[in-house]
Coordinates of C-alpha atoms in Angstrom, one line a residue:
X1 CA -22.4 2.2 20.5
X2 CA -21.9 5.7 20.0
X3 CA -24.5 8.2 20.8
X4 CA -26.4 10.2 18.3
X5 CA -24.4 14.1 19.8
X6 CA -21.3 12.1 20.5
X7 CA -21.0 10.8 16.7
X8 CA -22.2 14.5 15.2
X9 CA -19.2 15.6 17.1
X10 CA -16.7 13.0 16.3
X11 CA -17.7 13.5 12.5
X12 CA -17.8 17.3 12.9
X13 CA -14.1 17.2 14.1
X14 CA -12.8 14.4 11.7
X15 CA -14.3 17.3 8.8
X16 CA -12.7 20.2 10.8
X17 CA -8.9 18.5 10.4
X18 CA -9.6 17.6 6.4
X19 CA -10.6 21.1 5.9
X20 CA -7.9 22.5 7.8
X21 CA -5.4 20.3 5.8
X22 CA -7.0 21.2 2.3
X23 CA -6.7 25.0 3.4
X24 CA -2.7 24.5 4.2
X25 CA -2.2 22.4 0.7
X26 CA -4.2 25.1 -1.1
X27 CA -2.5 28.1 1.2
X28 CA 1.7 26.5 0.3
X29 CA 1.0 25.2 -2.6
X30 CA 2.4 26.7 -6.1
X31 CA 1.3 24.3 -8.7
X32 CA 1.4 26.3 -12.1
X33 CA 0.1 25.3 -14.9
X34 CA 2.1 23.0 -17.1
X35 CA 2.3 25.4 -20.4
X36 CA 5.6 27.6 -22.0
X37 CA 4.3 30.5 -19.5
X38 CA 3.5 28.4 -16.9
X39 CA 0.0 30.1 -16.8
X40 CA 0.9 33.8 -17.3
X41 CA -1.1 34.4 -20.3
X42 CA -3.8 33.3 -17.6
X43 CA -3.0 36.5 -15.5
X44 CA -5.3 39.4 -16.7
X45 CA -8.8 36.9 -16.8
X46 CA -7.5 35.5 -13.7
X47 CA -7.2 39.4 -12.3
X48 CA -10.6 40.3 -13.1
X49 CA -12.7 36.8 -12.5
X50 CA -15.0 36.9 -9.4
X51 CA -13.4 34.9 -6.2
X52 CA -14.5 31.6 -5.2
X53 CA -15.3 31.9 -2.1
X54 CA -16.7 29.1 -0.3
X55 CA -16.7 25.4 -0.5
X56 CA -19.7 23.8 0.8
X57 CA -19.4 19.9 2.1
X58 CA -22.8 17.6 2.0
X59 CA -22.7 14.5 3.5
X60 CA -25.9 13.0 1.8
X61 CA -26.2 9.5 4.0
X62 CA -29.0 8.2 6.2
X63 CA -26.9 5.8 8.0
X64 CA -24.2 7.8 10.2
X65 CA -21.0 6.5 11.1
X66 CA -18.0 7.7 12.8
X67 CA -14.3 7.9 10.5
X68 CA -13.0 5.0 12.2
X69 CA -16.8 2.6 11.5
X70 CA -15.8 3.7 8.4
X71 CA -12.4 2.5 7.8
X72 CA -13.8 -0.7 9.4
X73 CA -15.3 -1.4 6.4
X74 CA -13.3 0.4 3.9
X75 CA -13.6 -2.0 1.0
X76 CA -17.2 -2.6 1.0
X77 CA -17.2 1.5 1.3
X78 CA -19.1 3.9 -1.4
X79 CA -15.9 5.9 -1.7
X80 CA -17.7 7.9 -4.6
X81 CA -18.1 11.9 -4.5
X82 CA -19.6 14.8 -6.5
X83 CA -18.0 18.4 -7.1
X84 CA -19.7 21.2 -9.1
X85 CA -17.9 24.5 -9.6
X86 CA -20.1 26.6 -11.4
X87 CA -18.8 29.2 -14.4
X88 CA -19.8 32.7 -13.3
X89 CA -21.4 36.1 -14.8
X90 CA -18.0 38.7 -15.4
X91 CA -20.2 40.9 -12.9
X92 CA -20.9 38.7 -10.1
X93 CA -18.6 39.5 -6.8
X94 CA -18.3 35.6 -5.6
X95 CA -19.0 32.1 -6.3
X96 CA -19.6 28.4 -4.1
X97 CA -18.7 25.6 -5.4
X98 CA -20.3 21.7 -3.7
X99 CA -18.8 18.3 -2.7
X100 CA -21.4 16.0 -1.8
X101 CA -20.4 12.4 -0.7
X102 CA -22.7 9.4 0.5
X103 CA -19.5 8.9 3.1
X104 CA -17.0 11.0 5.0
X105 CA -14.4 9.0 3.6
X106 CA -16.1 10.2 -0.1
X107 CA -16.1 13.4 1.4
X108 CA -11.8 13.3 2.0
X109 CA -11.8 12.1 -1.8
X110 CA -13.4 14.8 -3.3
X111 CA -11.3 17.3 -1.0
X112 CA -7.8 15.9 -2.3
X113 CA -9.6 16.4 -6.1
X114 CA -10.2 20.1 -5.3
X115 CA -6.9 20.4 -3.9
X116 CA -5.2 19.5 -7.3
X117 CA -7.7 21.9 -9.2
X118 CA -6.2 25.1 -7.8
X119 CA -3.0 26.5 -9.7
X120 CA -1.1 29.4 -8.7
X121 CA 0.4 32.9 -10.1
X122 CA 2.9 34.9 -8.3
X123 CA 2.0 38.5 -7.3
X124 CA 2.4 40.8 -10.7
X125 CA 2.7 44.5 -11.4
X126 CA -1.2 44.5 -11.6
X127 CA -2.1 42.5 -9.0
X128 CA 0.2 42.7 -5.3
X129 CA -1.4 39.3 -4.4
X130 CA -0.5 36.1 -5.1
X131 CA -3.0 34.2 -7.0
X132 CA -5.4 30.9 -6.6
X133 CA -7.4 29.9 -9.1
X134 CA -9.7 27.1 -10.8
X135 CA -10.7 26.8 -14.8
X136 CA -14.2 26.6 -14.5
X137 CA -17.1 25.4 -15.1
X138 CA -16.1 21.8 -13.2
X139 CA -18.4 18.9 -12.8
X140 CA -16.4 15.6 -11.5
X141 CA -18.3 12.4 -10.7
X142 CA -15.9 10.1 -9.6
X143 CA -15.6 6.9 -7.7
X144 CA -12.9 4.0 -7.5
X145 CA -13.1 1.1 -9.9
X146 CA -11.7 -0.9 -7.1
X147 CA -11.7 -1.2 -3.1
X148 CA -8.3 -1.8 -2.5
X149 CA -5.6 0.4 -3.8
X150 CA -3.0 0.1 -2.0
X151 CA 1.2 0.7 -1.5
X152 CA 3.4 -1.5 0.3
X153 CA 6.6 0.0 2.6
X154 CA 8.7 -2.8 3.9
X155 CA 10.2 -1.5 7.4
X156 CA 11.9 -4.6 8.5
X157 CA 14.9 -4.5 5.9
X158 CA 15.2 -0.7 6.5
X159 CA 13.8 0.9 9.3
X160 CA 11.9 4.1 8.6
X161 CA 11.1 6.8 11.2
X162 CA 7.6 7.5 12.2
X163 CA 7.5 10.9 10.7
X164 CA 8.3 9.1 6.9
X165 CA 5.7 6.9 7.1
X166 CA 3.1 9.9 8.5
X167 CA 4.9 11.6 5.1
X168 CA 4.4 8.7 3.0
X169 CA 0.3 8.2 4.0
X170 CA -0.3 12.2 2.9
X171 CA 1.4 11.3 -0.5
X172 CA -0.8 8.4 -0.4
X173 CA -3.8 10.1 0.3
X174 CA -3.0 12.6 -2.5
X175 CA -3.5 9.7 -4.9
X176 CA -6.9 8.3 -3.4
X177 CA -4.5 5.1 -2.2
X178 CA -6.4 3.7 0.8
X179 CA -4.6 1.0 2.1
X180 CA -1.0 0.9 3.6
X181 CA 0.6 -2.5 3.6
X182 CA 3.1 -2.4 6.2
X183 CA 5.3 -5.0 5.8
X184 CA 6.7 -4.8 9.5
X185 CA 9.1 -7.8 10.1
X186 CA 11.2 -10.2 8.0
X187 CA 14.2 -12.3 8.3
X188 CA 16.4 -9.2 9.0
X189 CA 14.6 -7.4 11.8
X190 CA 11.9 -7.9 14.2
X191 CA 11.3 -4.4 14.7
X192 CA 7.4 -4.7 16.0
X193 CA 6.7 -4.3 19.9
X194 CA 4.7 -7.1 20.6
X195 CA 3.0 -6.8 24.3
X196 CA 2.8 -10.6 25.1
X197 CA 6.2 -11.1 23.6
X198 CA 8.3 -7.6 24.2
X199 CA 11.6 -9.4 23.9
X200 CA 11.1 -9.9 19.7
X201 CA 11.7 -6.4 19.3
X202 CA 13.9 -6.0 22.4
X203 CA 16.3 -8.6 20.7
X204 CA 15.2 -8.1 17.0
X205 CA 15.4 -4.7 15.8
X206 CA 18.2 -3.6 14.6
X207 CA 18.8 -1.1 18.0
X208 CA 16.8 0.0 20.6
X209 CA 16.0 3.3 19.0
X210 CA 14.6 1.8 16.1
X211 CA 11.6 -0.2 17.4
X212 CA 7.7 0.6 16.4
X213 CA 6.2 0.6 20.0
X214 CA 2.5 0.0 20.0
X215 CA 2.1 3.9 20.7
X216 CA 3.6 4.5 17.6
X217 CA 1.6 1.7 15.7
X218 CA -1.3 3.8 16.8
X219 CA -0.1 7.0 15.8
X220 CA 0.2 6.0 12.2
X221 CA -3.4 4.0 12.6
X222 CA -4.6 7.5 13.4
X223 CA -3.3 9.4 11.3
X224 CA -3.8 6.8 8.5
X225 CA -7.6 7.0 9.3
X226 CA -8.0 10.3 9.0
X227 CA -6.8 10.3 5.8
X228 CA -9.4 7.9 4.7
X229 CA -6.7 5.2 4.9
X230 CA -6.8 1.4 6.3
X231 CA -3.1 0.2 7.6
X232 CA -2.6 -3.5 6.6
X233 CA -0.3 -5.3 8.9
X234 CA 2.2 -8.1 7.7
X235 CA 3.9 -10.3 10.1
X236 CA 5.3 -13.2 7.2
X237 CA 5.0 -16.7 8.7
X238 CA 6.8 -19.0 8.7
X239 CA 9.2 -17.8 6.2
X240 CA 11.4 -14.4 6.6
X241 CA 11.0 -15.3 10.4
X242 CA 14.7 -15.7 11.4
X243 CA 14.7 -12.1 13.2
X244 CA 12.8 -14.3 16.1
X245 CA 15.6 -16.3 17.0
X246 CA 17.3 -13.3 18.6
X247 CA 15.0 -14.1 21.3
X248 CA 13.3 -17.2 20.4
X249 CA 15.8 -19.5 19.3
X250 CA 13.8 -22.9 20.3
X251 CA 11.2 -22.1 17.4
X252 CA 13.5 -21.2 14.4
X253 CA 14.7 -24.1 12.3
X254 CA 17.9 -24.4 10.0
X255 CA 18.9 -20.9 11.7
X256 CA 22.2 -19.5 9.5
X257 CA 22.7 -22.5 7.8
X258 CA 25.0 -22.4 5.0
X259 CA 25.1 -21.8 2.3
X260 CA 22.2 -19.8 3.3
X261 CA 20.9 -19.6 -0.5
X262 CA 19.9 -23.3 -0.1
X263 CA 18.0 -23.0 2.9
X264 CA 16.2 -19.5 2.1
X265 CA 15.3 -16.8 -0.3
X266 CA 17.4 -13.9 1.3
X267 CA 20.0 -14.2 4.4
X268 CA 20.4 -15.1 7.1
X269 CA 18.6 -18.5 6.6
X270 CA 15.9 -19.7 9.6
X271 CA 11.9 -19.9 9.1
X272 CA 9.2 -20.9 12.0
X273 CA 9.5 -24.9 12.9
X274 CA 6.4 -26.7 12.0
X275 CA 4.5 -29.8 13.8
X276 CA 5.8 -27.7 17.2
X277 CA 2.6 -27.1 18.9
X278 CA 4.2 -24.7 21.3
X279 CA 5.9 -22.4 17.9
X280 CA 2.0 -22.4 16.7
X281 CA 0.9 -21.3 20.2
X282 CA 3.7 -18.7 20.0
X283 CA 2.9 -18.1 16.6
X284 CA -0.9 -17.4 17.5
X285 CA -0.3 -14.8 20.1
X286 CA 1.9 -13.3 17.8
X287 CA -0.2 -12.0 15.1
X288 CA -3.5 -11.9 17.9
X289 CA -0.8 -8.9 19.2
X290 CA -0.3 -8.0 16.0
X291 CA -4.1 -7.8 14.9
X292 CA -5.5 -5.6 17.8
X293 CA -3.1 -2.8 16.4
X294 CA -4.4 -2.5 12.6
X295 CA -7.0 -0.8 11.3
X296 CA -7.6 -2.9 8.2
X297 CA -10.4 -5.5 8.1
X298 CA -7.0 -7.5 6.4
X299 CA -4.1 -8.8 7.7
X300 CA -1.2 -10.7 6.1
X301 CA 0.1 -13.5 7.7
X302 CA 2.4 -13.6 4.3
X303 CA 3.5 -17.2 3.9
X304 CA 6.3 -16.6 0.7
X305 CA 9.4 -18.4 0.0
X306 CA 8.6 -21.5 2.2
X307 CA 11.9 -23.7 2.0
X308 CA 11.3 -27.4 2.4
X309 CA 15.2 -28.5 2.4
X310 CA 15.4 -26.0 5.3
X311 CA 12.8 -28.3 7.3
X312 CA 13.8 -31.7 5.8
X313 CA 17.0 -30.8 7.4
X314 CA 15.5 -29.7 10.4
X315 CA 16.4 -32.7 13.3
X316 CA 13.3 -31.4 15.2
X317 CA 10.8 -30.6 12.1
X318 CA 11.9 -34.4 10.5
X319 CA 10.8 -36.2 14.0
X320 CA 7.4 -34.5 13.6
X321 CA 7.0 -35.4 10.5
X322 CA 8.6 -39.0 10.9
X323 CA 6.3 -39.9 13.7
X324 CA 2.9 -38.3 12.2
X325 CA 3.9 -39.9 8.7
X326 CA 3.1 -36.6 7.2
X327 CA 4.7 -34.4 4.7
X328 CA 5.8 -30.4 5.1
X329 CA 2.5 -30.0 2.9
X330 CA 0.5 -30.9 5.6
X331 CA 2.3 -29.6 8.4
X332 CA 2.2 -26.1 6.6
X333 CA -1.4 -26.1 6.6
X334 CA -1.7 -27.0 9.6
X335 CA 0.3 -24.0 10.5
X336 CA -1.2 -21.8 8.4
X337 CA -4.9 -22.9 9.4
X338 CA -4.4 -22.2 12.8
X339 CA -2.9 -18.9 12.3
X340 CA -5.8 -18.3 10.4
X341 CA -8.4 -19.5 13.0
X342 CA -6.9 -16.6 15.0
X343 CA -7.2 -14.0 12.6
X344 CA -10.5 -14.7 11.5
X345 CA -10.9 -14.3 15.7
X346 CA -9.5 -11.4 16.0
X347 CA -12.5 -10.1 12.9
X348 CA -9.5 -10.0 10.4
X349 CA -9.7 -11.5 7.3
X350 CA -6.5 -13.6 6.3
X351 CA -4.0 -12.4 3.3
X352 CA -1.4 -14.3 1.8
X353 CA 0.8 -14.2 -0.9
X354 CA 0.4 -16.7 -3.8
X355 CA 2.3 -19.6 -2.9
X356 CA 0.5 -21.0 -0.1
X357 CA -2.7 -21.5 -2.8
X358 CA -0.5 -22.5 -6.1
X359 CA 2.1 -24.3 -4.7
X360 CA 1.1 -25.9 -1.7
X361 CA -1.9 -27.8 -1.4
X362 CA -3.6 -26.4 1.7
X363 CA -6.8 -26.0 1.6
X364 CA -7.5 -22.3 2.4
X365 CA -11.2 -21.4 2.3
X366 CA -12.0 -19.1 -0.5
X367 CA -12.5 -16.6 2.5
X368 CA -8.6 -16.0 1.8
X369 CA -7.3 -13.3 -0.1
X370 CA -4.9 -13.6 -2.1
X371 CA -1.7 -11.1 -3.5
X372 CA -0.1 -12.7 -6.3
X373 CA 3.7 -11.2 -6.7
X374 CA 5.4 -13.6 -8.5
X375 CA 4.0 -13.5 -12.4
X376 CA 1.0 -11.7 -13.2
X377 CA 0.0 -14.4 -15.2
X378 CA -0.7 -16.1 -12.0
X379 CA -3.6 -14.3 -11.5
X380 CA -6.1 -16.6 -13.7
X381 CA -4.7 -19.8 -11.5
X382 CA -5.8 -18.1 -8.6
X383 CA -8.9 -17.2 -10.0
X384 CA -9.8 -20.4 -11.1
X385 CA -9.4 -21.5 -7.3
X386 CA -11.9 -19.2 -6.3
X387 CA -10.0 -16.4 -4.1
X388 CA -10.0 -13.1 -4.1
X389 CA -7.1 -11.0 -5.7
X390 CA -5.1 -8.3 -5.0
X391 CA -2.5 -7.4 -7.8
X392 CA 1.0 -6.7 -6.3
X393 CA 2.6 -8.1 -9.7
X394 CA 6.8 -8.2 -9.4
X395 CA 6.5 -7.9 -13.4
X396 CA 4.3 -4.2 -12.7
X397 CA 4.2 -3.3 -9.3
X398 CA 7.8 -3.8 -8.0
X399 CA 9.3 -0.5 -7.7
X400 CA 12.8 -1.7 -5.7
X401 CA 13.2 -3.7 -9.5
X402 CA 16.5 -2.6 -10.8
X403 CA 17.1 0.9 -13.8
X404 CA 16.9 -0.7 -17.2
X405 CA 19.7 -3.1 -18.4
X406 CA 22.1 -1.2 -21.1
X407 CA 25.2 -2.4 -22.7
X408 CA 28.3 -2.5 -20.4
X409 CA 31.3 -0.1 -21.8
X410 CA 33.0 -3.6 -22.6
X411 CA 32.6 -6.8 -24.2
X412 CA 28.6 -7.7 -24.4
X413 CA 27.1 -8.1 -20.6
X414 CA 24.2 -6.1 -19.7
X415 CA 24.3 -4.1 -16.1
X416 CA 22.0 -2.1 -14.1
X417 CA 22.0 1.5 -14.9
X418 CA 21.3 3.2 -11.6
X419 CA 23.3 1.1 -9.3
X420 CA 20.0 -0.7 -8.1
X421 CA 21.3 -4.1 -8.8
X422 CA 20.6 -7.5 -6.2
X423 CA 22.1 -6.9 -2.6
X424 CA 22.3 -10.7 -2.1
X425 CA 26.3 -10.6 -3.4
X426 CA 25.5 -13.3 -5.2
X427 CA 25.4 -12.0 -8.8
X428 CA 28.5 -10.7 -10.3
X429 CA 26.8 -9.4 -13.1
X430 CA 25.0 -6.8 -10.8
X431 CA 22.0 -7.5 -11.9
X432 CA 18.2 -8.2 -10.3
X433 CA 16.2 -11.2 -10.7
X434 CA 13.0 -8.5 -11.6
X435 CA 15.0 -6.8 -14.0
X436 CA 13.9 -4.3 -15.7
X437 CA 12.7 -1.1 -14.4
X438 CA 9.5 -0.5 -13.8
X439 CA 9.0 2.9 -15.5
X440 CA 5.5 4.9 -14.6
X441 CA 4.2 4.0 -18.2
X442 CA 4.7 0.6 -17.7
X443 CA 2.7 -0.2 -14.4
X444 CA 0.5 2.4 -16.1
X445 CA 0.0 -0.1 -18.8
X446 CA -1.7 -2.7 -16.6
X447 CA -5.0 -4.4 -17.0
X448 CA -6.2 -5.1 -13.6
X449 CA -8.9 -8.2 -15.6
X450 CA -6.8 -9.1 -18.6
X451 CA -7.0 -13.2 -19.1
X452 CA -10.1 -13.4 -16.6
X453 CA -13.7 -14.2 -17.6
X454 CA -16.6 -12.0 -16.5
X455 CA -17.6 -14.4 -13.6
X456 CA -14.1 -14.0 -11.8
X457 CA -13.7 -9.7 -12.4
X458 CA -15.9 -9.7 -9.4
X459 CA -12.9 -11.4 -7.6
X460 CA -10.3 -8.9 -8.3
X461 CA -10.1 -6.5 -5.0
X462 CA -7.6 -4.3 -6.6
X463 CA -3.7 -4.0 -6.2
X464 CA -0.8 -2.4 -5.4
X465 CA 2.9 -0.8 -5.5
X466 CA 5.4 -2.5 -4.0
X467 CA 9.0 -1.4 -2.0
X468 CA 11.3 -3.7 -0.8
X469 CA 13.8 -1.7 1.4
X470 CA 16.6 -3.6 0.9
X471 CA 18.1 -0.6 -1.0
X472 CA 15.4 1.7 0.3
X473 CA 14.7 3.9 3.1
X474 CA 13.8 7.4 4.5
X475 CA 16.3 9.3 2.7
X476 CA 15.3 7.7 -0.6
X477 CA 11.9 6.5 -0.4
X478 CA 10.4 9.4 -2.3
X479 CA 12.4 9.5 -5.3
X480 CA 12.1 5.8 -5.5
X481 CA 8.1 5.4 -4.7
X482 CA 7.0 8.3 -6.7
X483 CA 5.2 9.3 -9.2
X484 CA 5.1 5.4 -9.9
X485 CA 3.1 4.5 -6.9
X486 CA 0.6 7.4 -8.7
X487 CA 1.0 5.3 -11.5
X488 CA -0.5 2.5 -9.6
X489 CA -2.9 4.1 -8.1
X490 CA -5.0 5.7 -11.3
X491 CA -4.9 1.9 -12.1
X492 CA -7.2 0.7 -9.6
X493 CA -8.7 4.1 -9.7
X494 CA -9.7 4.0 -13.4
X495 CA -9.8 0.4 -14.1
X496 CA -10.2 -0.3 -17.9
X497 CA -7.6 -1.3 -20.1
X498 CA -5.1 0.5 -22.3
X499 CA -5.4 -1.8 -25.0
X500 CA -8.7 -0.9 -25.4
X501 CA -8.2 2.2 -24.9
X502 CA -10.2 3.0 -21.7
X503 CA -7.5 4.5 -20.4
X504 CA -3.8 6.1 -22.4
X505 CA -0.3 7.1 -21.4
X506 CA -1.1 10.2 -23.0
X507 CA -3.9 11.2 -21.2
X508 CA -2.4 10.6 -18.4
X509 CA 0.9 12.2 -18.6
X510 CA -0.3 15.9 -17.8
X511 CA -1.7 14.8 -14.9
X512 CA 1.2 12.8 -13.4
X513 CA 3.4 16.1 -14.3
X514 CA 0.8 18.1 -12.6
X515 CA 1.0 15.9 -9.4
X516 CA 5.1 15.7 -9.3
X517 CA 4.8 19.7 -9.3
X518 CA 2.1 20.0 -6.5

């Protein structure tokens, strides 16, 4: 519990660091306005309009709760705010504008709105100042469509420093995003300090100086938070698991067996054994580790790309299922069960990616949410099981997807313009099994309930942009993330349809201009 002065303290400081980050933003920033001038023939009203001179924050709730209580509950969260600017007499001297939220996480909403109000004019013969200034009057009710808007940054193909992913959550936050899936470990790299097991990241990063310690787990929890922001962990099990053998060898089956495109979707080849009660065990302590450190209420225990030649080819994996006359099905859900027992332990709730509900026949409680990456048609399969839904569609959402396919300079073959093209050296023609491009217009043009009846909207949670680092990383992730992942985000934002015309490419095209600028 937190007492009554302790949490007016903690709520006072998590305010005092949002307005001292809105006051930087609005103090370096030089966002003019998108016309021929770029706002000049603003100057002279501009010169001569009264100053806005405070900002005043309500936080209209009868139930107090600290930031982090908060983010506990992020997607059951009123995330909705209310800003007034008011229009002003010629002769009046000043003006206040008014945010009012129900939550301080409503509250960091409606400060990132005001922050993209402001544009800027340089200092002018007239006037030696630089200027700030808002078109008013301004009346904004807003509030999200959906609870979980979210971008994905895979670290375990590429590792990023600390400081990028810090970088990342502000550009994040800019966009009212509120989840960071952090895809942390895969077949590549084990890059995650676990405390029960410090050897998987001792043996399975890619070097010593590119581990995430739990220190710096926490740091980006933190600083996630005070963004408004939940961090999703993702330890993918028991797929993408063949970093483990660097230290665990005994648990990994059909480790770089070759050709490794038979026994796995990416190199090298090597997923978790099943019907090994000591890999579960293992497996369990794992993401237990793994839970304490997020801040989300979900965690991914992933569960794509399960290869079933890799275990029928397993000596170790065929005796289990030999002398339980059972088939992978059933040892995969007994897997997956158990990791799920300890998630829902830890007071996480489990995520997984598609296959484990539409291709496997497991038996995951409708508890289980659900990201469906592989077709967006999927969705309406997975609705008609009864899980929730998060929309991370490769067809929308994929932004690692390849430049758009144009005619080679000879004979008729269609490459990748941008040099994006598969890194799996197994495609001479260079191209990407999620060809095309996804350009901003098209995950713009996505209807978050298209093909679902009005009982299953309610089971749509929301969605997300994807990056897959394979061709990623810190020096890139920027140009390659954004202003797509905005893209996404006025999605879930929004909702509506563009069909219907609830939402256009038009509309919205200013705005994303504006944001690229800021």
């Amino acid at each position: 519990m937190v007492a009554q002065g302790d949490l007016a303290k903690d709520v006072q400081r998590k305010l005092d660091k949002a307005i001292a980050r809105c006051i930087r933003h609005l103090q370096d920033d030089q966002l003019r306005r998108l016309t021929l001038d770029r706002g000049e023939s603003d100057r002279a009203q501009v010169e001569n309009a009264p100053s806005l001179s405070r900002l005043l924050l309500s936080l209209n709730s009868t139930a107090a709760s600290t930031l982090a209580d908060e983010i506990d509950s992020l997607y059951e969260l009123d995330e909705s705010y209310s800003l007034f600017v008011p229009a002003t007499e010629p002769s009046a001297r000043t003006a206040t504008a008014l945010l009012t939220a129900q939550t301080l996480v409503g509250l960091l909403r409606g400060l990132e709105t005001f922050t993209q109000l402001v544009y800027y004019l340089p200092a002018g013969d007239s006037f030696p100042a630089a200027l700030r200034y808002v078109a008013v009057p301004l009346r904004i009710k807003d509030q999200p469509a959906f609870p979980y808007r979210g971008f994905m940054v895979d670290t375990a193909r590429n590792w990023y420093p600390v400081d990028d992913i810090l970088r990342t959550l502000d550009t994040m936050a800019s966009v009212k995003l509120n989840t960071l899936h952090w895809h942390i470990t895969d077949q590549q790299s084990f890059p995650l300090q676990i405390p029960t097991f410090p050897d998987l990241a001792t043996f399975g990063a890619y070097s010593a100086d590119q581990i995430y310690s739990t220190v710096d787990v926490a740091k980006v929890v933190e600083y996630a938070r005070d963004l408004g922001i939940a961090v999703m962990l993702e330890v993918d099990m028991p797929g993408h698991t063949a970093s483990i053998a660097a230290a665990y060898p005994e648990h990994i089956a059909c480790l770089k067996a070759r050709p490794w495109w038979r026994y796995a979707a990416e190199p090298p080849a090597g997923q978790l054994r099943l019907g090994r009660p000591d890999t579960l065990a293992f497996s369990k302590r794992v993401l237990q580790d793994a839970a304490r450190l997020a801040s989300s209420a979900f965690f991914s225990s992933g569960g794509d790309e399960v290869n079933e030649r890799c275990y029928v080819e397993d000596p170790e994996t065929t005796a289990a299922l030999d002398a339980r006359n059972a088939t992978v099905d059933e040892l995969l859900g007994e897997f997956v069960q158990g990791l799920h027992e300890t998630l829902i332990e830890s007071k996480k709730t489990p995520v997984v990616w598609e296959e484990l509900v539409l291709k496997h026949d497991l038996g995951l409680t409708n508890e289980t949410v659900v990201m469906v990456w592989m077709d967006s048609a999927n969705v309406r399969a997975v609705a008609a099981r009864g899980h929730r839904i998060i929309h991370a569609a490769s067809d929308y959402f994929y932004l690692d997807c390849p430049s758009p396919l144009l005619p080679a300079p000879f004979g008729t073959d269609l490459v990748s313009a941008g040099g994006a093209g598969a890194w799996l050296g197994r495609y001479p023609n260079g191209t990407s099994w999620c060809d095309p491009f996804k350009t901003w217009s098209k995950i713009y043009s996505f209807d978050p309930l298209f093909n679902l009846t009005s009982d299953q909207h309610e089971l749509v949670l929301g969605g997300e942009a994807l990056l897959w680092s394979e061709q990623a990383g810190p020096e890139n992730i920027e140009s390659i993330a954004w202003p797509r992942a905005a893209a996404a985000a006025e999605v879930f934002w929004t909702g509506g349809s563009v069909e219907e015309g609830q939402r256009t490419v038009g509309e919205a095209l200013p705005r994303l201009h504006d944001w690229r600028e800021a």
